[in-house]
Tab-separated table of C-alpha atoms and ligand atoms in Angstrom:
chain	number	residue	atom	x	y	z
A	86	UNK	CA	-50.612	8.737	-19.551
A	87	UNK	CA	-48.191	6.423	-17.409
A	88	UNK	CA	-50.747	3.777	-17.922
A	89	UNK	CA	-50.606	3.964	-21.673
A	90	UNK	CA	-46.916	4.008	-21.629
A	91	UNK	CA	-46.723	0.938	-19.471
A	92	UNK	CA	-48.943	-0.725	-22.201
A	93	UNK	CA	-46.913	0.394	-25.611
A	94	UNK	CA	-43.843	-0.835	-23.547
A	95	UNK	CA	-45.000	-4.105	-22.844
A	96	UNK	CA	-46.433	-5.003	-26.413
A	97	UNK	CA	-42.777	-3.759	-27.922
A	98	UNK	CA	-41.217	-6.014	-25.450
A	99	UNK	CA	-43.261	-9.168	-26.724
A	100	UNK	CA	-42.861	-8.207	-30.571
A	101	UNK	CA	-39.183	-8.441	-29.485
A	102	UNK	CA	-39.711	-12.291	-27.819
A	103	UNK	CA	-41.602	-12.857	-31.213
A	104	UNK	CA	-38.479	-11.756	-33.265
A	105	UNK	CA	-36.493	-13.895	-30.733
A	106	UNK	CA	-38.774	-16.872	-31.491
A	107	UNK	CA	-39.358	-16.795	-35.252
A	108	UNK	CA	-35.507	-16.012	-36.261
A	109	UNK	CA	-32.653	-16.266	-33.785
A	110	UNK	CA	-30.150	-15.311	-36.867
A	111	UNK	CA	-31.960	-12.289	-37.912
A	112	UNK	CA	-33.265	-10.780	-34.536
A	113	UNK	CA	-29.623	-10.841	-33.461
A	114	UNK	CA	-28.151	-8.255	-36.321
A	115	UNK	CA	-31.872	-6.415	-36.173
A	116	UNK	CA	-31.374	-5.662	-32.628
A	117	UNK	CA	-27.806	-4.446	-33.283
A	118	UNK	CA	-29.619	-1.268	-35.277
A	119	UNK	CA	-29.552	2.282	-34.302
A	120	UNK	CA	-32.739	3.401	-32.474
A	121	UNK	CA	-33.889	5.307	-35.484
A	122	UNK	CA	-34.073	2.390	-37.350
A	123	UNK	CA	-34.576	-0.765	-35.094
A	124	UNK	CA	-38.319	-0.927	-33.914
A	125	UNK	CA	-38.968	-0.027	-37.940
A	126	UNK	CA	-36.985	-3.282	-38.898
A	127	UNK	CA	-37.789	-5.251	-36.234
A	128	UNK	CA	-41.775	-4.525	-37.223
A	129	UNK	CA	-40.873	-4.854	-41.059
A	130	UNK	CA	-39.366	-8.657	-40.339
A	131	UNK	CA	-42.892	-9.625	-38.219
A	132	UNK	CA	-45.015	-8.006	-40.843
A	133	UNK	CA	-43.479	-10.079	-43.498
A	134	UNK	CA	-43.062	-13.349	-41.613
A	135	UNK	CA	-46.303	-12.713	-40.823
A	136	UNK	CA	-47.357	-12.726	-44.133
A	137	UNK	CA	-44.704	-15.880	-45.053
A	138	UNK	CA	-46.588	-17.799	-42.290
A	139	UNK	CA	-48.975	-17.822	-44.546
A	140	UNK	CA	-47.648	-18.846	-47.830
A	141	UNK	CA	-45.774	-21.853	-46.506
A	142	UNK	CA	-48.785	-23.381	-45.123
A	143	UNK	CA	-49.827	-26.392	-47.120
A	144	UNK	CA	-53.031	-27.215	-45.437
A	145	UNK	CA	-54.123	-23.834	-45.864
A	146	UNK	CA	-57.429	-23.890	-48.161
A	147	UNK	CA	-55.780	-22.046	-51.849
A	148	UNK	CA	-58.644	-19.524	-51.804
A	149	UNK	CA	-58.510	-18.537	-48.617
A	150	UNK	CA	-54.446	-18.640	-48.792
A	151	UNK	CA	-54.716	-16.023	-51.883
A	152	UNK	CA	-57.137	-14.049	-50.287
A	153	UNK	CA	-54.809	-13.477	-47.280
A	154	UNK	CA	-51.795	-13.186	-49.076
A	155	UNK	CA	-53.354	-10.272	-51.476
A	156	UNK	CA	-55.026	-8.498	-48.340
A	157	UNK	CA	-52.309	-8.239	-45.710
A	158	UNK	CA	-51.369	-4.694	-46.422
A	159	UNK	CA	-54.535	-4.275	-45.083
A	160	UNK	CA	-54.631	-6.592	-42.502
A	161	UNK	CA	-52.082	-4.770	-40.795
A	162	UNK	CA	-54.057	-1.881	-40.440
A	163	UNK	CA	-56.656	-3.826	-38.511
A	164	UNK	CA	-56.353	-3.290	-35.193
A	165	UNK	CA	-57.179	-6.127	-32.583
A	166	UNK	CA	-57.181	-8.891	-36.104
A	167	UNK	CA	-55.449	-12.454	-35.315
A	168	UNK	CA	-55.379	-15.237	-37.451
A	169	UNK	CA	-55.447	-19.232	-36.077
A	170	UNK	CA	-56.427	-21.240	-38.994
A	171	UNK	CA	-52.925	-22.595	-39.367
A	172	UNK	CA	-51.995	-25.855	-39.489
A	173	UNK	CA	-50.527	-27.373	-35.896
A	174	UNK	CA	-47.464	-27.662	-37.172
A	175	UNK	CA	-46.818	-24.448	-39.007
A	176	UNK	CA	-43.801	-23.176	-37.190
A	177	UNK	CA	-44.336	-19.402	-36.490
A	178	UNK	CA	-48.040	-20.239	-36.046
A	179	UNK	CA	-47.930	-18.177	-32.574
A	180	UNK	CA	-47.018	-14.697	-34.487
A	181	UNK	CA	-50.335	-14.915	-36.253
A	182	UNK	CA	-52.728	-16.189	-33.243
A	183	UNK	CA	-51.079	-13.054	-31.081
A	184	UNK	CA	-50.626	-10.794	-34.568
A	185	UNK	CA	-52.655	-8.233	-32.558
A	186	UNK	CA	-49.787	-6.842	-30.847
A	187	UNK	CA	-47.606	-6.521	-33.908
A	188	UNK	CA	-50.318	-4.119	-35.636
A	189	UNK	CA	-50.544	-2.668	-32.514
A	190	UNK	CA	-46.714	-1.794	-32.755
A	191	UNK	CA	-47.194	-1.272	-36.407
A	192	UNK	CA	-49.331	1.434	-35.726
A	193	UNK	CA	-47.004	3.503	-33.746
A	194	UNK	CA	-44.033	3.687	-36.327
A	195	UNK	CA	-43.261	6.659	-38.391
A	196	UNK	CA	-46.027	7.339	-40.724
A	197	UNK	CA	-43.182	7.069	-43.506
A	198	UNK	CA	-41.816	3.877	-42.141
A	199	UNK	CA	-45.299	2.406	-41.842
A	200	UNK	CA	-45.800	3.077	-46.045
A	201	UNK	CA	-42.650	1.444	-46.753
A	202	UNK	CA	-43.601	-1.312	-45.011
A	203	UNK	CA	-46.832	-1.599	-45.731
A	204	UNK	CA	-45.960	-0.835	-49.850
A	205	UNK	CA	-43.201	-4.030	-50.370
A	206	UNK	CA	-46.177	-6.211	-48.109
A	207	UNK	CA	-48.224	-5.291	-50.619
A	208	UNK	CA	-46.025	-6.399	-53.633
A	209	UNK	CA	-45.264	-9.565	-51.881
A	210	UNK	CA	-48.116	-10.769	-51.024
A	211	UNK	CA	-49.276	-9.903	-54.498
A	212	UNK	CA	-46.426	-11.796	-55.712
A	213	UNK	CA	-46.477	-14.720	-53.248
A	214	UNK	CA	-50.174	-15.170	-54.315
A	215	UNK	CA	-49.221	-15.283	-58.284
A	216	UNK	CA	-47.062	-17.586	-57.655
A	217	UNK	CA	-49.307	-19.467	-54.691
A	218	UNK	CA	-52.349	-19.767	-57.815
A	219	UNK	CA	-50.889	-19.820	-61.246
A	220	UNK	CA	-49.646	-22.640	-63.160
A	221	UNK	CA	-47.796	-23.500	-60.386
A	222	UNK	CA	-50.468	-24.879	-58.356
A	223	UNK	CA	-49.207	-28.415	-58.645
A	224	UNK	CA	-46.393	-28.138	-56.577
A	225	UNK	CA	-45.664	-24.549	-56.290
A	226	UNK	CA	-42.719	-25.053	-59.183
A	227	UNK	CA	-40.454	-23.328	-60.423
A	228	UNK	CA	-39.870	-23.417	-64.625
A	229	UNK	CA	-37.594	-21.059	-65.747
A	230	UNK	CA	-34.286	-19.245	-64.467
A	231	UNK	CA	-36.361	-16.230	-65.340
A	232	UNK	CA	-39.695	-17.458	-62.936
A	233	UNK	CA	-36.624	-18.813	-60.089
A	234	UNK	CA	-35.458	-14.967	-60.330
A	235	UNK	CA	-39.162	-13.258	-60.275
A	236	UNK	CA	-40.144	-15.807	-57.237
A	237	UNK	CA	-36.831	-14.893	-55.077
A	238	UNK	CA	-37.728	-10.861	-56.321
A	239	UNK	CA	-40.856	-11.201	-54.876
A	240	UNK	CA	-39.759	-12.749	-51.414
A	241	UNK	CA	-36.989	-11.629	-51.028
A	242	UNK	CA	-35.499	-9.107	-53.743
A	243	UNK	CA	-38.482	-6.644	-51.973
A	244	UNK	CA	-37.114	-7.183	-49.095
A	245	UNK	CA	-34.282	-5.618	-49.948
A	246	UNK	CA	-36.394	-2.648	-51.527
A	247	UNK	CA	-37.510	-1.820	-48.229
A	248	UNK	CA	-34.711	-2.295	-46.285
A	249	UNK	CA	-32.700	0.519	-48.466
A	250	UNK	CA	-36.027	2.681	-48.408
A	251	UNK	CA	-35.772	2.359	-44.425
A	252	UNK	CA	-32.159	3.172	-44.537
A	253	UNK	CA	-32.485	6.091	-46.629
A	254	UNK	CA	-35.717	7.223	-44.795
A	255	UNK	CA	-33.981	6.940	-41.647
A	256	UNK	CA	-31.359	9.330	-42.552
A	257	UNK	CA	-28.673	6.928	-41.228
A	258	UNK	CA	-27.799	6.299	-44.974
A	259	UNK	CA	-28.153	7.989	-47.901
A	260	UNK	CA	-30.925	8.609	-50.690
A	261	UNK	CA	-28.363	7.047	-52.983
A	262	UNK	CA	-28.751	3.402	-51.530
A	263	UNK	CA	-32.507	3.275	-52.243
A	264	UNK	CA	-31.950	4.462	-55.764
A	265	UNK	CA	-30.115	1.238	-57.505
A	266	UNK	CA	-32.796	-1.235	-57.505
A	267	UNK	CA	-30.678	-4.085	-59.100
A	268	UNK	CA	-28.069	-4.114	-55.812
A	269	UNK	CA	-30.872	-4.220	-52.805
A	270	UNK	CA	-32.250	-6.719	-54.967
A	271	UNK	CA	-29.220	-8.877	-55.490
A	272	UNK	CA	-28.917	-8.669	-51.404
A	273	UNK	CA	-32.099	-10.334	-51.384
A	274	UNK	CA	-31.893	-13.072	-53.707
A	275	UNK	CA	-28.474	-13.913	-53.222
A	276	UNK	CA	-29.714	-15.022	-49.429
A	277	UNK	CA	-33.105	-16.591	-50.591
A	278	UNK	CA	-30.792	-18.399	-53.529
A	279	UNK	CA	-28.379	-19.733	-51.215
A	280	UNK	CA	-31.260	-20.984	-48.584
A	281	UNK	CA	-33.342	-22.455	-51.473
A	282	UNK	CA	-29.850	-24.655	-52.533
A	283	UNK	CA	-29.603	-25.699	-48.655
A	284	UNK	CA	-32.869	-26.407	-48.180
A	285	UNK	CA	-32.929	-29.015	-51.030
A	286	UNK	CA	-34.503	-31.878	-48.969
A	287	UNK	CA	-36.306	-30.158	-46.081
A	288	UNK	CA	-38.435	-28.186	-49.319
A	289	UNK	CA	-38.829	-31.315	-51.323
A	290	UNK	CA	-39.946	-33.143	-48.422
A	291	UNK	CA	-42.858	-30.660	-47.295
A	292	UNK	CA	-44.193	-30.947	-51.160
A	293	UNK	CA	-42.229	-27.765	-52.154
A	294	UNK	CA	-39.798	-27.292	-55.026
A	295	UNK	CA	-37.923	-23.901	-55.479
A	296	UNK	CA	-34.939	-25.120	-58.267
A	297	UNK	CA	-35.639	-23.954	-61.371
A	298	UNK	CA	-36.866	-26.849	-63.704
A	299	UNK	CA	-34.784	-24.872	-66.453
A	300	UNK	CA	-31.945	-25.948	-64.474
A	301	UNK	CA	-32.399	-29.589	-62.871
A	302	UNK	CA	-34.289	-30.505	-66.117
A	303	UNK	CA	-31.108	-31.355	-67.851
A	304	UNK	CA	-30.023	-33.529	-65.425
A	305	UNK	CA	-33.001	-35.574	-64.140
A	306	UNK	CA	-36.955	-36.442	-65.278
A	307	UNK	CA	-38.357	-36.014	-61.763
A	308	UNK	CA	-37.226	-33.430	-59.004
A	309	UNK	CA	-36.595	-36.298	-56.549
A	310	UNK	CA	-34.199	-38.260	-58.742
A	311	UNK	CA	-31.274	-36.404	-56.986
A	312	UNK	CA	-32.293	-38.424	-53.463
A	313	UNK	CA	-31.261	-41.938	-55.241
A	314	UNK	CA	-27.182	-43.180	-54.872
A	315	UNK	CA	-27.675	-43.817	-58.441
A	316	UNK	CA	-27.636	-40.800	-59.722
A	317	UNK	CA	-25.416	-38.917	-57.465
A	318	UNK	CA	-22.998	-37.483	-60.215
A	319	UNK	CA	-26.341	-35.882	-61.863
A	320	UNK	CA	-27.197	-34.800	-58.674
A	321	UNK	CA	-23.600	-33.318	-58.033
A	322	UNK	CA	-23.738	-31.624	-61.436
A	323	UNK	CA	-27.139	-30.271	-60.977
A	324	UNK	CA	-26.090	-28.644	-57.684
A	325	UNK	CA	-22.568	-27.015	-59.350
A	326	UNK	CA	-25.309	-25.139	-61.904
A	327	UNK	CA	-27.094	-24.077	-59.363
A	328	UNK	CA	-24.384	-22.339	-56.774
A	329	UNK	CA	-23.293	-20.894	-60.464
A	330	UNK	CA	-26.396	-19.323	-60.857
A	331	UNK	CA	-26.124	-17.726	-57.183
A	332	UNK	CA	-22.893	-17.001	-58.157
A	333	UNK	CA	-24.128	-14.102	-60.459
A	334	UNK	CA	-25.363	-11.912	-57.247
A	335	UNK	CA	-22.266	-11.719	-55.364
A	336	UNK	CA	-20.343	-8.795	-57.533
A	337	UNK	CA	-23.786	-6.737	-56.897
A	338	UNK	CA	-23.667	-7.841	-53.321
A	339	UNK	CA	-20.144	-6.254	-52.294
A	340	UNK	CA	-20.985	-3.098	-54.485
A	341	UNK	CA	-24.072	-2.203	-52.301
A	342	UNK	CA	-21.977	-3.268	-48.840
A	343	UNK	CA	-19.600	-0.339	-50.084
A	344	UNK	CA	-21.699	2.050	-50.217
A	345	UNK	CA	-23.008	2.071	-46.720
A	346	UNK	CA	-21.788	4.677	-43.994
A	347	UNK	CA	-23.473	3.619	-40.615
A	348	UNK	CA	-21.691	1.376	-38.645
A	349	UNK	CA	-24.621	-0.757	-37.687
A	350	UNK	CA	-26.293	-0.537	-40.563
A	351	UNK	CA	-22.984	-2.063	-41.956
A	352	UNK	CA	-22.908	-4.936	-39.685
A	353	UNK	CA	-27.039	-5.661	-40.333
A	354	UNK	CA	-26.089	-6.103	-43.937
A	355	UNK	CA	-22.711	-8.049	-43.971
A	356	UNK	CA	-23.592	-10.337	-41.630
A	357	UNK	CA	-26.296	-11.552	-43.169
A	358	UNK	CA	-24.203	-12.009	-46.774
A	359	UNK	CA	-21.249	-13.221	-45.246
A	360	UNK	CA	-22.905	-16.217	-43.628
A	361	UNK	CA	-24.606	-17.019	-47.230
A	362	UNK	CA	-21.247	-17.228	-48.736
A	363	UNK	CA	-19.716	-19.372	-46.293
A	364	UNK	CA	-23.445	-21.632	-46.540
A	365	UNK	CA	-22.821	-21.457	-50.296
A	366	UNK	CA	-19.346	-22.462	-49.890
A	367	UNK	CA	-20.330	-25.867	-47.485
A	368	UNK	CA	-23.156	-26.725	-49.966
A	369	UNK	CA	-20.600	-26.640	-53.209
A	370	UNK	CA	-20.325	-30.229	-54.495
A	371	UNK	CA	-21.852	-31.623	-51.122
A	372	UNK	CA	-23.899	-34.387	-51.369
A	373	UNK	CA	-25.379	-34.576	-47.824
A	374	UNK	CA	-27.840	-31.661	-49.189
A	375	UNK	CA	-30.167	-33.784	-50.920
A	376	UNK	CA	-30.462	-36.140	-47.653
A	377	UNK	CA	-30.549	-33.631	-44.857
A	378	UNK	CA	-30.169	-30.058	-44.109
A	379	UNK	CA	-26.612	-28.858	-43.468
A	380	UNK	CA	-25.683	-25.664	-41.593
A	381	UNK	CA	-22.196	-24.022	-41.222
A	382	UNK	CA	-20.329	-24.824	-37.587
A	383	UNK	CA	-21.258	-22.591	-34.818
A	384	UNK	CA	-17.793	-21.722	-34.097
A	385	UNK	CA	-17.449	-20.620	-37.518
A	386	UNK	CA	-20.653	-18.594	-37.566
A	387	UNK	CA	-19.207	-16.651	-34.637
A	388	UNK	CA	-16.061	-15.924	-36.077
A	389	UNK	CA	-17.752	-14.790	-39.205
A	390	UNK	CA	-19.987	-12.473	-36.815
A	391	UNK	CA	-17.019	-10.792	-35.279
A	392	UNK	CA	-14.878	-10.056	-38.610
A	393	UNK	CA	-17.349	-8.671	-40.542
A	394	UNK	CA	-17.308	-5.376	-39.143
A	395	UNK	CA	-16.266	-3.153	-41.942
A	396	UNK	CA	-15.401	-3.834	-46.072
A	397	UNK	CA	-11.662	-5.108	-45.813
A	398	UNK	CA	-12.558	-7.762	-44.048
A	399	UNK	CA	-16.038	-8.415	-45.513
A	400	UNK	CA	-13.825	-8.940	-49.146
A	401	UNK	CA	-11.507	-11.160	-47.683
A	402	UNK	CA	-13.598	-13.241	-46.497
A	403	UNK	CA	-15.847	-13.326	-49.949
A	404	UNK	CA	-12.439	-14.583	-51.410
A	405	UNK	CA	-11.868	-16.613	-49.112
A	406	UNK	CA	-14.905	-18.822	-49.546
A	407	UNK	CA	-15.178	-18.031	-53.520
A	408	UNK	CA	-11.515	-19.590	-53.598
A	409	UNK	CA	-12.859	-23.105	-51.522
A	410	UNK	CA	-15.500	-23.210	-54.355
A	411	UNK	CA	-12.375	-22.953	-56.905
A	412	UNK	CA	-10.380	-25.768	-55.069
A	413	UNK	CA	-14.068	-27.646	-55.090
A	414	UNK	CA	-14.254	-27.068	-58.637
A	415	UNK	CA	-14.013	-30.307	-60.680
A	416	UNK	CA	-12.663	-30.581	-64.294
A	417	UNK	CA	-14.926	-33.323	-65.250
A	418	UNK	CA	-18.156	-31.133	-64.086
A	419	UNK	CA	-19.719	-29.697	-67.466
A	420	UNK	CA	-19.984	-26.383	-65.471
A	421	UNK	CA	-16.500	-26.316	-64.285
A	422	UNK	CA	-15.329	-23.875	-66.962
A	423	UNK	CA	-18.584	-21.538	-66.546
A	424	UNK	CA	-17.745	-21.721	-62.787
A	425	UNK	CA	-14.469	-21.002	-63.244
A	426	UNK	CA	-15.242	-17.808	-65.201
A	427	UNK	CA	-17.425	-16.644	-62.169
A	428	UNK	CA	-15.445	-17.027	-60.006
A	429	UNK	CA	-13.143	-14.945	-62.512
A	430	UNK	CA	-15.578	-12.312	-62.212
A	431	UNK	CA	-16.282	-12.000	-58.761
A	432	UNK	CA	-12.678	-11.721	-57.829
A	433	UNK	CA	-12.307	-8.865	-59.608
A	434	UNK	CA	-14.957	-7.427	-58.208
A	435	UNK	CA	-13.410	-7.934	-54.977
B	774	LIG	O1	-39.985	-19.522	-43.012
B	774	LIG	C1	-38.782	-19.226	-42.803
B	774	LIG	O2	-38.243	-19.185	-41.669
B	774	LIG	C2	-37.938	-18.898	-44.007
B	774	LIG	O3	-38.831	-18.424	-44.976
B	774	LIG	C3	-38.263	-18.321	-46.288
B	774	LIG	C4	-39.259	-18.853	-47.279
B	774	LIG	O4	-40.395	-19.216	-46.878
B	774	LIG	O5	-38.864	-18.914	-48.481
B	774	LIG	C5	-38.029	-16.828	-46.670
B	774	LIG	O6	-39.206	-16.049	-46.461
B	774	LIG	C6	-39.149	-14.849	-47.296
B	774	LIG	C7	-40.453	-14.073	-47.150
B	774	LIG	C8	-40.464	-13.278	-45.879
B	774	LIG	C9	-39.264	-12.333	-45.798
B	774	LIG	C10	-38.921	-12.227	-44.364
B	774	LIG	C11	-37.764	-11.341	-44.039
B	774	LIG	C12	-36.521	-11.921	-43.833
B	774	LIG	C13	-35.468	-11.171	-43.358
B	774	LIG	C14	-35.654	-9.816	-43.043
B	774	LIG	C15	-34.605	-9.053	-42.493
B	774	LIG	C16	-34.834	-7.734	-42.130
B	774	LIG	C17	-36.070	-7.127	-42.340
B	774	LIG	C18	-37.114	-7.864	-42.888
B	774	LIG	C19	-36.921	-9.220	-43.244
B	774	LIG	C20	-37.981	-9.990	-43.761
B	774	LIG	C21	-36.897	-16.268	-45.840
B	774	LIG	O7	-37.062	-15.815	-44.728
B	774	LIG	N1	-35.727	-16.258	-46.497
B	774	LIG	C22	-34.518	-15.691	-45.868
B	774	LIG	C23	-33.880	-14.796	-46.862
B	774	LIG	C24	-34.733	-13.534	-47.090
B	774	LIG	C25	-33.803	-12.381	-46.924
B	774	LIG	C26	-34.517	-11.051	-46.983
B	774	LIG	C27	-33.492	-9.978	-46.935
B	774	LIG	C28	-33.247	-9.214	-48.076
B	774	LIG	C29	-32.309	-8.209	-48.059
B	774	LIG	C30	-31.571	-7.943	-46.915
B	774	LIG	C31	-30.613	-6.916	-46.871
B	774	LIG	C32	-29.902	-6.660	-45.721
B	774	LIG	C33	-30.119	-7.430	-44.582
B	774	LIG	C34	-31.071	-8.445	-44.576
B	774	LIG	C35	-31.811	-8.710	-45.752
B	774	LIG	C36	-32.776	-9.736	-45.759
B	775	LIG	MG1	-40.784	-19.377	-44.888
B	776	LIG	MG1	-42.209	-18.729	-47.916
């Protein structure tokens, strides 16, 4: 008995230095959670980066890659399975050679926690594999607003999906949250949005593009274009449609933030929201994102951490950074007036 104990505490402990490793910013607000909900989370995140590990390897053979992708729910039923085909240089590599310890874990959650998860891994692998295979083989790109929405739905909308199912499950919030689909999903896209703006050059670099060509179409022949001096006003306007487009989220954003009760279940989900806002805020008419990656200052991420502790604050700060954009906001931009009228909207839904 004590020996078996000794064990299940040692493999939570690693799947805690494997949170630790694959994302400082979200292992921080996971291990904030109540204990009802934590280890459920915690496993939820590995599961899926897990599974993300996956898609975002480009040496990865596209059969195999689809394979994985649509089997994973699966997968992490299979105790003792680990996975080291990866590419050397695939960052989060590790969680897959050692994934035997996160099933493992896995296995020991709530029956009902373990369907959620396993349920949205299912849909997103599913999803990721759609997109991995279809007519987007060439460079995994993006056409239409409507495809840019389905893709961030699929990654990251779900994610959302689950979370509120957790919550809800978990009793620490209520039945209510999981029920409006549209606000866990905004939660998810407006954070995969706002990283797919900032991640401009790091994406285009590694042969990826995520901006919709609906959008950067009317501004430029290739994706690339936006790198070259030349065409830096394109580039600027291209950019202005795009935070506009993210833009669309936020109203849904703060309506789902109000309708949570649990403290830390609170601070899990601002946190999160409130650094996208100030990320979306620092990319707004900022060149330097199609030459490197730019990340808010770490003084300000901490004071963002401490304030967003309950809704008062959470909205002032959303206006805060919605009014920089204003100030940002250029006349001569042919989205200025369509970004003013956002902006219109959000702040009275704030
Ligand atoms: O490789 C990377 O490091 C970045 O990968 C990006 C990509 O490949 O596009 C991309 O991978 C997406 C596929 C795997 C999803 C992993 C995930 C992320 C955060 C979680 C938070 C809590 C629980 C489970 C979670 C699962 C990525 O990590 N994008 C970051 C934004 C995704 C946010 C998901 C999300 C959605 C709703 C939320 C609501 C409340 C709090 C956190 C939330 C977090
Ligand atoms: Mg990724
Ligand atoms: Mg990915």
């Amino acid at each position: 008995r004590l020996q078996q104990t000794l064990a299940s505490d040692a493999s939570k402990k690693r799947c805690y230095e494997f949170l630790n490793m694959t994302s400082r910013s979200f292992a921080s607000v996971i291990k904030e959670l109540d204990d009802e909900l934590r280890d459920a989370v915690c496993l939820f995140y590995l599961v899926l980066r897990g599974l993300d590990t996956i898609e975002d390897d480009m040496t990865l053979d596209l059969d195999r890659k689809v394979e994985l992708l649509r089997s994973f729910d699966q997968i992490i039923y299979k105790k003792g399975w680990t996975f080291n085909e990866n590419g050397p240089n695939e960052k989060d590599r590790a969680l897959l050679v050692h994934f035997d310890v996160i099933i493992d874990e896995f296995l020991r959650l709530k029956p009902e926690y373990q369907s959620v998860i396993a349920n949205i891994t299912k849909l997103m692998g599913n999803g990721m594999a759609d997109y991995a295979s279809g007519e987007h083989r060439e460079n995994t790109s993006v056409a239409t607003i409507k495809d840019f929405d389905l893709y961030c739905h699929y990654v990251a909308g779900l994610v959302g999906y689950g979370l509120s199912d957790l919550f809800a499950a978990s009793g620490l919030e209520s039945e209510e949250i999981a029920k409006d689909k549209a606000l866990s999903n905004s939660m998810g896209l407006f954070l995969q949005k706002t990283n797919i703006i900032r991640d401009y050059r790091e994406d285009l670099d590694d042969g990826r593009q995520f901006w919709p060509r609906e959008i950067w179409g009317k501004y430029a022949d290739k994706f690339s274009d936006f790198t070259k001096p030349e065409n830096k006003l394109k580039a600027q306007y291209c950019l202005s449609n795009m935070v506009l487009n993210v833009l669309d989220d936020v109203p849904q954003v703060l309506t789902y933030l109000s309708k949570l009760r649990n403290q830390s279940v609170f601070n899990f989900c601002a946190i999160p929201q409130v650094m996208a806002i100030s990320t979306l805020a620092l990319v707004f008419n900022n060149l330097d994102i199609f030459h490197h990656n730019i990340k808010i200052r770490k003084g300000e991420a901490v004071k963002l951490i401490l304030d967003s502790t309950d809704m008062d604050n959470v909205v002032s700060i959303f206006r805060h950074y919605v009014f920089e954009i204003s100030r940002k906001n250029e006349a001569t931009d042919p989205n200025f007036m369509e970004i003013s009228m956002a902006i219109g909207r959000v702040s009275v839904s704030c």
